[in-house]
Every structure is written in C-alpha cells, then in structure tokens.
Coordinates of C-alpha atoms in Angstrom, one line a residue:
M158 CA 176.3 117.7 85.6
L159 CA 177.7 121.1 84.7
N160 CA 179.6 119.7 81.8
T161 CA 176.4 118.0 80.5
F162 CA 174.5 121.3 80.8
R163 CA 177.2 123.1 78.9
A164 CA 177.2 120.5 76.2
L165 CA 173.4 120.8 75.9
A166 CA 173.6 124.6 75.7
H167 CA 176.1 124.4 72.7
H168 CA 174.0 121.8 70.8
S169 CA 171.5 123.4 68.4
I170 CA 168.6 121.3 69.5
G171 CA 169.6 121.2 73.2
R172 CA 169.9 125.0 73.1
L173 CA 166.3 125.3 71.9
I174 CA 165.1 122.9 74.6
L175 CA 166.8 124.9 77.3
A176 CA 165.2 128.1 75.9
Y177 CA 161.8 126.5 76.0
L178 CA 162.3 125.3 79.6
A179 CA 163.5 128.8 80.6
G180 CA 160.3 130.2 79.0
G181 CA 158.1 127.7 80.8
A182 CA 159.8 128.5 84.1
T183 CA 158.6 132.2 83.8
A184 CA 155.1 131.0 84.7
L185 CA 156.4 130.6 88.3
A186 CA 156.9 134.4 88.4
F187 CA 153.1 135.0 88.1
A188 CA 150.1 134.0 90.2
P189 CA 149.6 131.8 92.0
Y190 CA 153.3 131.2 92.6
F191 CA 154.7 134.8 92.7
L192 CA 158.4 133.6 92.5
W193 CA 159.4 136.9 90.8
P194 CA 163.2 136.2 90.8
V195 CA 162.6 133.4 88.3
Y196 CA 161.7 135.9 85.6
F197 CA 165.0 137.7 86.0
I198 CA 167.0 134.4 86.0
A199 CA 165.2 133.0 82.9
L200 CA 165.4 136.3 80.9
T201 CA 169.0 136.8 81.8
F202 CA 169.9 133.2 80.8
V203 CA 168.4 133.5 77.3
L204 CA 169.8 136.9 76.7
H205 CA 173.3 135.7 77.5
Q206 CA 173.0 132.4 75.6
S207 CA 171.8 134.1 72.4
Q208 CA 174.6 136.7 72.2
R209 CA 176.7 134.8 69.7
L210 CA 173.9 133.6 67.5
S211 CA 173.1 134.8 64.0
A212 CA 170.0 136.8 63.5
K213 CA 168.1 133.9 62.0
S214 CA 169.2 131.5 64.8
A215 CA 168.4 134.1 67.4
F216 CA 164.8 134.3 66.1
I217 CA 164.3 130.6 66.4
Y218 CA 166.0 130.6 69.9
W219 CA 163.8 133.4 71.2
L220 CA 160.7 131.9 69.6
S221 CA 161.4 128.7 71.6
F222 CA 161.7 130.8 74.7
G223 CA 158.4 132.6 74.0
F224 CA 156.7 129.4 73.1
G225 CA 157.7 128.1 76.5
C226 CA 156.4 131.2 78.2
F227 CA 152.9 131.0 76.7
S228 CA 152.4 127.2 76.2
V229 CA 152.9 126.9 80.0
G230 CA 151.9 130.3 81.2
I231 CA 148.4 130.5 79.5
S232 CA 147.7 126.7 79.2
W233 CA 144.5 127.5 81.1
V234 CA 143.0 128.7 77.8
H235 CA 142.7 125.1 76.9
V236 CA 140.1 124.6 79.7
S237 CA 137.5 126.7 78.0
M238 CA 138.0 125.0 74.6
D239 CA 138.0 121.5 76.0
H240 CA 135.3 121.8 78.7
F241 CA 132.9 124.3 77.2
G242 CA 133.9 124.6 73.5
G243 CA 133.0 121.0 72.4
L244 CA 136.4 120.6 70.7
P245 CA 138.2 117.2 70.6
I246 CA 141.3 117.2 72.8
I247 CA 143.6 117.1 69.8
A248 CA 141.9 120.1 68.2
S249 CA 141.9 122.1 71.5
L250 CA 145.6 121.4 72.1
G251 CA 146.4 122.3 68.5
L252 CA 144.6 125.7 68.8
M253 CA 146.3 126.3 72.1
A254 CA 149.7 125.6 70.5
L255 CA 148.9 127.9 67.6
L256 CA 148.0 130.7 70.0
A257 CA 151.2 130.2 72.0
L258 CA 153.2 130.2 68.8
Y259 CA 151.7 133.4 67.6
L260 CA 152.4 135.1 70.9
A261 CA 156.0 133.7 70.8
L262 CA 156.6 135.6 67.6
Y263 CA 157.0 138.8 69.5
A264 CA 159.9 137.3 71.5
G265 CA 161.3 135.9 68.3
L266 CA 161.2 139.4 66.7
T267 CA 163.1 140.8 69.7
G268 CA 165.8 138.2 69.3
Y269 CA 166.1 138.7 65.6
L270 CA 166.4 142.5 65.7
L271 CA 168.7 142.3 68.7
Q272 CA 171.3 140.3 66.8
K273 CA 170.6 142.0 63.5
I274 CA 171.2 145.5 64.8
T275 CA 173.9 144.9 67.5
P276 CA 175.6 141.6 66.8
H277 CA 178.9 142.6 68.5
S278 CA 178.3 145.5 70.9
S279 CA 177.3 143.8 74.2
L280 CA 176.9 147.1 76.1
L281 CA 174.6 148.7 73.5
R282 CA 172.9 145.3 72.9
N283 CA 172.1 144.6 76.6
L284 CA 171.4 148.0 78.1
I285 CA 170.0 150.1 75.2
L286 CA 168.5 147.9 72.5
F287 CA 167.2 144.9 74.5
P288 CA 165.1 146.9 77.0
A289 CA 163.7 149.0 74.1
L290 CA 162.8 145.9 72.0
W291 CA 161.3 144.0 74.9
T292 CA 159.1 146.9 75.8
L293 CA 158.0 147.7 72.3
T294 CA 157.2 144.1 71.4
E295 CA 155.2 143.7 74.7
W296 CA 153.3 146.9 73.9
A297 CA 152.6 145.6 70.3
R298 CA 151.4 142.3 71.7
G299 CA 148.9 144.3 73.7
W300 CA 147.1 145.8 70.7
V301 CA 147.8 143.9 67.5
L302 CA 144.8 141.7 66.5
T303 CA 142.8 143.2 69.3
G304 CA 145.7 142.5 71.7
F305 CA 146.7 140.0 74.4
P306 CA 148.7 141.8 77.1
W307 CA 148.8 138.8 79.4
L308 CA 152.1 137.8 81.2
W309 CA 153.8 141.2 80.6
A310 CA 157.1 141.0 82.5
G311 CA 155.8 143.8 84.7
Y312 CA 153.1 141.7 86.2
S313 CA 155.8 139.5 87.8
Q314 CA 156.2 142.4 90.3
T315 CA 152.6 142.2 91.7
Q316 CA 154.2 141.0 94.9
G317 CA 157.8 142.1 94.0
P318 CA 159.9 145.0 95.2
L319 CA 159.4 147.2 92.1
K320 CA 155.6 147.2 92.2
M321 CA 155.1 150.8 93.3
L322 CA 157.1 152.1 90.3
A323 CA 154.0 151.2 88.3
S324 CA 152.3 154.3 89.8
V325 CA 154.9 156.4 87.8
I326 CA 155.8 154.3 84.7
G327 CA 153.0 151.7 84.6
T328 CA 153.2 148.0 84.2
L329 CA 154.8 148.3 80.8
G330 CA 157.4 150.5 82.4
L331 CA 158.2 147.8 84.9
S332 CA 158.8 145.5 81.9
F333 CA 161.4 148.0 80.7
V334 CA 163.1 148.1 84.0
I335 CA 163.1 144.3 84.3
A336 CA 164.6 144.0 80.8
L337 CA 167.2 146.7 81.7
L338 CA 168.3 144.8 84.9
C339 CA 168.4 141.5 83.0
G340 CA 170.7 143.2 80.5
A341 CA 173.0 144.3 83.3
L342 CA 172.9 140.8 84.8
A343 CA 173.9 139.3 81.5
L344 CA 176.9 141.6 81.4
C345 CA 177.8 140.4 84.9
I346 CA 178.1 136.9 83.5
Q347 CA 180.9 138.3 81.4
K348 CA 182.4 139.8 84.6
R349 CA 181.3 143.3 83.7
W350 CA 179.8 144.5 87.0
K351 CA 179.8 148.2 86.6
S352 CA 176.4 148.6 85.0
L353 CA 174.6 146.5 87.6
A354 CA 176.4 148.3 90.4
I355 CA 175.0 151.6 89.0
L356 CA 171.5 150.4 88.1
I357 CA 170.5 148.7 91.3
P358 CA 171.0 151.8 93.5
V359 CA 169.2 154.0 90.9
V360 CA 166.2 151.7 90.6
A361 CA 166.1 151.3 94.4
L362 CA 166.1 155.0 94.8
C363 CA 163.4 155.5 92.2
T364 CA 161.2 152.9 93.9
W365 CA 161.7 154.5 97.3
L366 CA 160.8 157.9 95.9
S367 CA 157.7 156.5 94.2
I368 CA 156.6 155.1 97.6
N369 CA 157.5 158.1 99.8
N370 CA 156.5 160.9 97.5
S371 CA 153.1 159.6 96.4
T372 CA 150.6 162.2 95.2
I373 CA 147.7 160.0 96.4
S374 CA 146.2 161.1 99.7
P375 CA 143.2 159.8 101.8
T376 CA 140.0 161.8 101.8
N377 CA 139.1 160.6 105.3
K378 CA 135.9 159.2 103.8
S379 CA 134.9 155.6 103.1
V380 CA 132.1 153.6 101.5
N381 CA 130.5 150.4 102.6
V382 CA 130.6 147.8 99.8
V383 CA 129.1 144.4 99.3
L384 CA 130.5 142.0 96.6
V385 CA 128.3 139.0 95.8
Q386 CA 129.8 135.8 94.4
G387 CA 126.9 133.7 93.0
N388 CA 129.0 130.6 92.0
I389 CA 126.6 129.8 89.2
P390 CA 127.9 126.7 87.2
Q391 CA 128.9 127.7 83.7
S392 CA 127.0 124.8 82.3
M393 CA 123.7 126.2 83.5
K394 CA 124.4 130.0 83.4
W395 CA 122.7 130.6 80.1
Q396 CA 120.0 128.0 80.4
P397 CA 116.5 129.7 80.2
E398 CA 115.2 127.6 83.1
A399 CA 118.0 128.9 85.3
L400 CA 117.3 132.6 84.7
W401 CA 114.9 133.2 87.6
P402 CA 116.7 130.9 90.1
T403 CA 119.9 132.8 89.3
M404 CA 118.4 136.3 89.8
L405 CA 116.6 135.2 93.0
K406 CA 119.8 133.8 94.3
Y407 CA 121.6 137.1 93.9
M408 CA 118.7 138.9 95.6
D409 CA 118.6 136.4 98.4
L410 CA 122.3 136.9 99.0
T411 CA 121.9 140.7 98.9
R412 CA 118.8 141.1 101.1
P413 CA 120.6 140.6 104.5
E414 CA 123.0 143.4 103.5
F415 CA 120.1 145.9 103.5
T416 CA 119.5 145.4 107.2
P417 CA 121.6 147.0 110.0
I418 CA 124.9 145.2 110.3
G419 CA 124.3 144.4 114.0
N420 CA 121.2 142.4 112.9
R421 CA 122.9 140.4 110.1
F422 CA 123.3 136.7 110.1
D423 CA 126.3 135.4 112.1
A424 CA 129.0 134.7 109.5
K425 CA 129.7 131.4 111.1
K426 CA 126.1 130.2 110.7
P427 CA 124.4 129.3 107.5
I428 CA 122.0 131.8 105.9
P429 CA 118.9 130.7 103.8
N430 CA 119.5 128.5 100.8
N431 CA 122.7 127.1 102.3
H432 CA 124.8 130.2 101.1
T433 CA 127.8 131.4 103.1
Q434 CA 128.6 134.9 104.0
A435 CA 132.0 136.5 104.6
A436 CA 132.5 138.1 107.9
S437 CA 132.7 141.9 108.2
D438 CA 135.5 143.7 110.0
E439 CA 134.6 145.0 113.5
N440 CA 135.1 148.5 112.2
D441 CA 132.4 147.9 109.5
K442 CA 129.8 147.4 112.2
K443 CA 129.6 151.1 112.9
E444 CA 127.7 151.7 109.7
A445 CA 124.0 150.9 109.2
S446 CA 123.8 149.2 105.9
A447 CA 125.5 148.6 102.5
D448 CA 126.1 151.6 100.2
L449 CA 127.2 149.8 97.0
I450 CA 126.2 146.2 96.2
I451 CA 128.2 144.7 93.3
W452 CA 127.0 141.7 91.3
P453 CA 129.4 140.2 88.7
E454 CA 129.5 140.1 84.9
A455 CA 126.2 138.9 83.4
A456 CA 124.8 138.2 86.9
I457 CA 121.5 138.8 85.2
P458 CA 122.0 136.5 82.2
A459 CA 119.3 138.0 80.0
P460 CA 118.5 141.2 78.0
E461 CA 117.0 143.9 80.1
Y462 CA 113.6 143.8 78.4
L463 CA 113.1 140.2 79.4
V464 CA 113.5 140.9 83.2
E465 CA 111.8 144.3 83.6
D466 CA 109.8 143.2 86.6
F467 CA 112.8 142.0 88.4
L468 CA 114.8 145.1 87.7
T469 CA 112.0 147.4 88.7
N470 CA 111.7 145.6 92.1
A471 CA 115.4 145.6 92.7
N472 CA 115.6 149.3 91.8
R473 CA 112.9 150.1 94.3
V474 CA 114.4 147.9 97.1
A475 CA 117.8 149.6 96.6
N476 CA 116.2 153.0 96.8
L477 CA 114.3 152.1 99.9
H478 CA 117.5 151.2 101.7
N479 CA 119.6 154.1 100.4
S480 CA 121.8 151.9 98.3
A481 CA 122.8 151.1 94.8
I482 CA 123.2 147.8 93.0
L483 CA 125.7 147.6 90.2
T484 CA 125.1 144.5 88.1
G485 CA 126.3 142.9 84.9
I486 CA 123.5 142.4 82.4
I487 CA 122.8 142.1 78.6
S488 CA 121.5 145.5 77.2
Q489 CA 120.1 146.2 73.8
Q490 CA 120.2 149.2 71.6
G491 CA 118.4 148.8 68.3
E492 CA 119.4 145.5 66.9
D493 CA 122.7 145.4 68.9
F494 CA 123.3 143.6 72.2
Y495 CA 126.0 144.7 74.7
N496 CA 127.7 143.1 77.6
S497 CA 126.8 145.9 80.1
L498 CA 127.0 147.2 83.6
I499 CA 124.0 149.1 85.0
V500 CA 123.2 150.9 88.3
L501 CA 119.9 150.2 90.1
G502 CA 118.7 152.3 93.0
N503 CA 120.2 155.8 93.8
H504 CA 122.5 157.3 91.4
N505 CA 123.1 160.8 92.7
S506 CA 123.1 160.6 96.5
K507 CA 122.6 158.2 99.3
T508 CA 119.1 159.5 100.2
Q509 CA 116.6 160.1 97.3
S510 CA 112.9 160.2 97.1
Q511 CA 112.9 157.7 94.2
A512 CA 115.4 155.6 92.3
N513 CA 117.0 156.7 89.1
Y514 CA 117.2 153.5 86.9
Q515 CA 114.9 153.7 83.9
G516 CA 116.4 151.1 81.5
N517 CA 117.2 153.7 78.8
G518 CA 121.0 153.4 78.7
I519 CA 121.7 156.3 81.0
N520 CA 124.4 155.6 83.6
E521 CA 125.2 152.4 81.8
Y522 CA 128.6 151.0 80.8
K523 CA 128.9 149.0 77.6
K524 CA 132.0 146.7 77.3
H525 CA 134.4 148.0 74.6
H526 CA 137.2 145.4 74.5
L527 CA 135.5 142.2 73.5
L528 CA 137.0 138.8 73.9
P529 CA 137.6 137.1 70.6
I530 CA 135.5 133.9 70.1
G531 CA 133.9 134.4 73.6
E532 CA 132.1 137.7 72.7
F533 CA 132.6 138.1 69.0
V534 CA 133.7 135.7 66.3
P535 CA 136.1 137.0 63.6
F536 CA 135.1 135.5 60.1
E537 CA 132.0 134.1 61.8
T538 CA 130.3 132.9 58.7
L539 CA 133.3 130.7 58.1
L540 CA 134.1 129.6 61.7
R541 CA 130.7 129.2 63.4
P542 CA 129.7 126.0 61.4
L543 CA 133.0 124.3 62.3
A544 CA 132.5 123.5 66.0
P545 CA 130.4 124.5 69.0
F546 CA 133.5 126.3 70.3
F547 CA 132.8 129.0 67.7
N548 CA 129.1 129.3 68.7
L549 CA 129.3 129.9 72.4
P550 CA 126.3 131.6 74.2
M551 CA 126.4 135.4 73.8
S552 CA 129.2 135.4 71.3
S553 CA 127.8 138.2 69.1
F554 CA 128.1 141.3 71.2
A555 CA 128.4 144.8 69.8
R556 CA 131.2 147.0 71.0
G557 CA 130.8 150.0 73.4
H558 CA 132.8 153.2 73.0
Y559 CA 136.4 153.4 74.0
Q560 CA 135.8 156.3 76.3
Q561 CA 132.6 156.4 78.5
P562 CA 131.6 158.4 81.5
N563 CA 132.2 156.9 85.0
L564 CA 129.2 155.3 86.5
T565 CA 127.6 157.2 89.4
A566 CA 126.1 155.4 92.4
L567 CA 125.1 157.4 95.5
G568 CA 127.1 160.2 94.1
Y569 CA 130.4 158.2 93.9
H570 CA 132.2 158.1 90.6
I571 CA 133.1 154.5 89.6
L572 CA 135.4 153.5 86.7
P573 CA 134.2 150.2 85.3
A574 CA 136.0 147.5 83.3
I575 CA 134.3 144.3 82.3
C576 CA 136.4 141.1 82.5
Y577 CA 139.1 141.0 79.9
E578 CA 139.4 144.7 79.4
I579 CA 141.0 145.3 82.8
A580 CA 144.1 143.9 81.2
F581 CA 144.4 147.1 79.0
P582 CA 145.9 149.8 81.1
E583 CA 145.6 152.6 78.6
Q584 CA 141.9 151.9 78.1
V585 CA 141.3 152.0 81.8
R586 CA 143.3 155.2 82.1
A587 CA 141.4 156.8 79.3
N588 CA 138.2 156.6 81.4
F589 CA 139.9 157.8 84.6
T590 CA 139.2 161.3 85.9
K591 CA 140.3 163.3 88.9
D592 CA 136.8 162.7 90.3
T593 CA 137.0 158.9 90.1
N594 CA 136.6 157.3 93.5
L595 CA 136.8 153.6 92.8
L596 CA 137.9 151.2 90.1
L597 CA 135.5 148.4 89.5
T598 CA 135.9 145.2 87.5
I599 CA 133.3 142.4 87.1
S600 CA 134.1 139.1 85.6
N601 CA 133.0 135.5 85.0
D602 CA 136.1 133.3 85.0
A603 CA 134.1 130.1 85.4
W604 CA 135.1 129.4 81.8
F605 CA 138.6 128.5 83.0
G606 CA 137.8 126.3 85.9
R607 CA 140.4 125.7 88.6
S608 CA 143.3 126.7 86.4
N609 CA 145.7 129.6 87.0
G610 CA 143.8 131.9 84.6
P611 CA 141.5 133.5 87.2
L612 CA 144.4 134.0 89.5
Q613 CA 146.5 135.7 86.8
H614 CA 143.5 137.8 86.0
M615 CA 143.3 139.0 89.6
E616 CA 147.0 140.0 89.6
I617 CA 146.4 142.0 86.5
A618 CA 143.6 143.9 88.1
Q619 CA 145.8 144.6 91.1
M620 CA 148.3 146.6 89.0
R621 CA 145.5 148.9 87.7
A622 CA 145.0 150.0 91.3
V623 CA 148.7 150.8 91.7
E624 CA 148.8 152.6 88.4
L625 CA 145.9 154.9 89.1
G626 CA 146.1 155.1 92.9
R627 CA 142.5 154.1 93.6
P628 CA 141.0 151.1 95.5
L629 CA 139.7 148.4 93.2
L630 CA 136.6 146.2 93.7
R631 CA 136.4 142.9 91.8
A632 CA 133.2 140.9 91.8
T633 CA 133.1 137.6 90.0
N634 CA 130.9 134.6 89.5
T635 CA 133.3 132.0 90.9
G636 CA 136.3 134.0 92.1
V637 CA 138.6 135.7 92.6
T638 CA 136.2 138.2 94.3
A639 CA 138.3 140.7 96.2
I640 CA 139.0 144.2 97.4
V641 CA 142.3 145.8 96.5
N642 CA 143.7 148.9 98.1
E643 CA 145.3 151.8 96.3
K644 CA 148.7 150.1 96.6
G645 CA 147.6 147.0 94.8
V646 CA 147.3 144.8 97.9
I647 CA 144.3 142.5 98.4
T648 CA 142.8 143.4 101.7
K649 CA 139.8 141.0 101.6
Q650 CA 138.7 138.2 99.3
L651 CA 136.3 135.2 99.1
P652 CA 137.4 131.6 98.5
Q653 CA 137.0 130.5 94.9
F654 CA 134.2 128.2 93.9
E655 CA 132.0 129.0 96.9
T656 CA 128.8 131.1 97.1
G657 CA 129.6 134.1 99.3
V658 CA 129.2 137.7 100.2
L659 CA 132.2 140.0 100.9
T660 CA 131.6 143.1 102.9
A661 CA 134.0 145.9 103.7
K662 CA 134.4 149.5 104.5
V663 CA 136.7 150.9 101.7
P664 CA 138.6 154.2 102.3
L665 CA 138.6 156.7 99.5
F666 CA 141.5 158.6 98.0
T667 CA 142.2 161.6 95.9
G668 CA 145.1 162.8 93.7
L669 CA 146.7 161.8 90.4
T670 CA 149.6 159.4 89.9
P671 CA 152.2 160.3 87.3
F672 CA 150.9 157.3 85.3
A673 CA 147.3 158.6 85.4
R674 CA 148.7 161.9 84.0
W675 CA 151.0 160.6 81.3
G676 CA 150.2 156.9 80.8
E677 CA 152.6 154.7 78.8
W678 CA 153.8 157.4 76.5
P679 CA 157.0 158.4 78.3
I680 CA 158.3 154.8 78.4
L681 CA 157.3 154.2 74.8
L682 CA 159.1 157.3 73.7
L683 CA 162.2 156.3 75.7
S684 CA 162.1 152.9 74.1
G685 CA 161.7 154.4 70.7
L686 CA 164.7 156.7 71.3
F687 CA 166.8 153.8 72.5
F688 CA 165.9 151.8 69.4
I689 CA 166.8 154.7 67.1
I690 CA 170.2 155.2 68.9
A691 CA 171.0 151.5 68.4
L692 CA 169.8 151.7 64.7
V693 CA 171.9 154.8 64.0
H694 CA 174.9 153.2 65.6
R695 CA 174.5 150.1 63.3
I696 CA 174.1 152.3 60.2
K697 CA 177.3 154.2 61.0
Q698 CA 179.2 150.9 61.6
K699 CA 178.2 149.7 58.1
E700 CA 179.3 153.0 56.5
A701 CA 182.6 152.9 58.3

C-alpha cells in the first residue's frame, strides 16, 4: 500500500490527484466537522511534495490543491444556483467549478512564487517565504474582485487551541501561524526537528499569554436579548401575498417577550400559531422583559414606505414596553434601495416618553459589502437576460458607506454587519469603537439550504467576537441563530430550520484587544518583510 502511494506521488497525474484530495480534505477542518489537525496534515503534505518541482509544475500542483479546497469546501454555493437560480444542473456545476478554479489561483500563485524564489533553500522556503506568501495571498483573496475571504486557514481554529491568538493577530494572523507551523512540520519530514522544537513552545507561550493577559474585562452589566428566527421559506419570502403574514409572524413571536418572564409561555408547550420558543436560563427570570429584540436580515421584506403602518405600531409597542426592536428591512434614499438595519422603539435609554424611530435614515445601518449576483449584478445589462439566476429578487441594491456609526438601542452601542460582510474583519473593525457594547450580525442563509454554508458562516462570525472581545448576537431566518461570548464560544443557539425565539441575558465587556487597536497591519507588514528577505536572498544568489 505504501509503495503504491509513493508511486502515485511520483507520477505527474497521480501527484495532482493527491494534491486535489489533500485540498478536499481541508473541508473537514471547518464547520460542521472542526477536525482542525486535518488542515495541518494536508498543508504540510503538499508543501513537502512540491519542494522539488519547477515553478511551472508547482503552480499546477498547488492549483490542484486549491481547487480541491474550494470545490469541496464551498460546494454549498451550488445550492443557491440550482434551487433558486433557475440554472440547469450542468450550468450551475460549471459556474461552481469556475469559481473554485478562480479561488484556487491564489494557492497556485503561492506555489509558483515559492519555487521561483527559493527553489533550493528549504529553511528559507518553509519558514520565511511560505508563511508570507500564504498570508498575503489569503489577504488578497479577501479583497480582489470584492473579495471572498471564506475558508481562511485561521478559521480552522474556531474550536482549535490557537483561537485566542486571534484577539492579538486576527484570523489572518492565525493563517500565518498555521503556515509557519506547517513549514516546520515539512522540515521534520526531512528529519530537521529543531525549528518545530522551537516554534511549538513559542506559539504555546504566546497563546497562553493572549488568554491570561487579556485587556477585556466585564462591566458587571448585562442586557436581555431576544433573537427571533422566523423560518420563512425562501420560495415565498419575496412574494407580495406573503408580506403581511411574514410581518405578523415576527410580531406574534415577539409579543410574549414583552410580558414579564414569569408569565411567559412554558417553553415546553406550544405558543400560538404552532411556533416554538427556546427556554430561558433560570438566571434570566430575574428580569422583567426583553431589552433588545433582534429580527433577521430582511425580516420585513419590503421598502419602509410600503409598511409605514406596521412600523409605526411596532415602534410604539417597543416604546411602551421599554424595549427596542432591531430589524432588517429595505430602505430607500432617492432612487436607491439599501439592504438595511433599523431600530424601532427607544434609542437613547430604556425608559422614554416616546419612541425615536422616524423612518428618516437616522440610526440606520446600510449594508456596504454587497454579495455579487445576490445583491448586485456586475455587467448586469449583459448577464440579466441570460438566466433567472442573474435576476434574483432584490439584486439591485446600492452600497452603504464603509464606515458608519454604531446603532444605538436603549443607550447600548451596537456594531452591525449584515450577512456576508461579517466575513470581512477589517470592515467590522473599522466600525468598532471603545464604546461598542455588542456585535450584531443578521442574515438569511436560507439560500443555501441544509448545506455546510450556514455553519461555516456561523464560525466566521465567532472569530469576529474573539478579535474584538465583545459578545456577538446572530439572528437569521433559518439558522444558525446564536449568541456568542467574547471568547468566540456559542453559549446558546436555536435548531436550524425551525421557527423559534432565543432569549438570554448577555454580559457586557469593555476594553480593546490588540487586534481592535492595530488590525491586520502588523501581520501584513511582517509577511511583506519576510517576502522581501526571501526576494533579496534570491537576487544575491543570482548575482553570485
């Protein structure tokens, strides 16, 4: 068996097959599997196997690895194209393959430059150039052509031992550390153990220090939150006849949360309309009613001006019960429509004589990082006539500003991110302030059905909580609706694809993490420095 494997590894086609399988295996390191050691094994394997290849062969080899990573890891993208986009199966699979191939180019570029710059120096190649290239190409993948920072190596540590390092160096920094350790492991295959023997204690010490010297501290205050999961089928979400039933469903689910907790419905018994309600902790029962009620992205699937009566009523009800409702909605400014998040009820304090919402864009968040095809269509005059996939409902949104003020609800400062943009750490950090109390992300992952996509989306959100040291609330239409603590751990969540209400008392924290202060720049500068060192070394070799 071992001889067969070795023979396959030395055959040109067999080598590419093994690289593809190694890439596909990395999907096991992410949600819902969380087998994080697999990423180390796969990356170490391809790094070792590519060491004697030419630059051109290395490009193809690493391209095969990257294609395996994405054709398997984000295969869930196919669900939206197939089920909701109206594309034939061959066309949707073809587009999926093209996307995976494009994303694989970044791994291919890493392999090419690795062999082009350091074809013979294994120490410089594995410990200096490889971590730098892997980090820089992952970073580039996160912004080129609007960016797709999914499946960064660092996300494999959401339940791994290095997770808390993200509070210092961010998720991209974790990618650097993982690449560095894989470089050391590849040297161990050559029986060069010294680098790994040094790196493991250093990384372990840095992780321990990041945990035990955190600058994040509790305020000894908490807020009662309610997250509502409407479970509206995607096929009917944008149907005009479903608008009022949808809005009334959210209000029906919310209404019991306005009453004292002791008088609420028993979580084990059905409440009206056959909805289910998640149970509250015993500690939560000390409080009278909900403070913040969160409805998901486009919970109100219509422009504000079409539902003024409903919003006015919800605004007054929230004020009457000393609460605030934060909901996704479509807002309009001039001729532009936005995917927005608004605050109904009390903005400035828990008790107010009247509510603040006026529908004039004040205390409103407009989504900045739009999803290609889903929220805007590049070259739309060319693409929209081709297939229903390019003409999805609400696929012509305008873009909000990159930096926007935190939302305020009952005086709390809430940093919002709508759906896809929670995957962009620098954008979230750009809107973070020392006064931020909570991170909030709302989403509608019903587009991706029962695939791994919504679960990967959840783990991405968890890392934002680690990086910024704040609890995170995530309200979605079909799941995962959850509450994440300041260490990135899910403390409560609802089952997917069920209507439900999640209630909890969320402790608040203060302080700034190193990542909140400096962001990704230190790790990018270090990677750039490492790249320059390797490049200068190569130039001197050629001159010698």
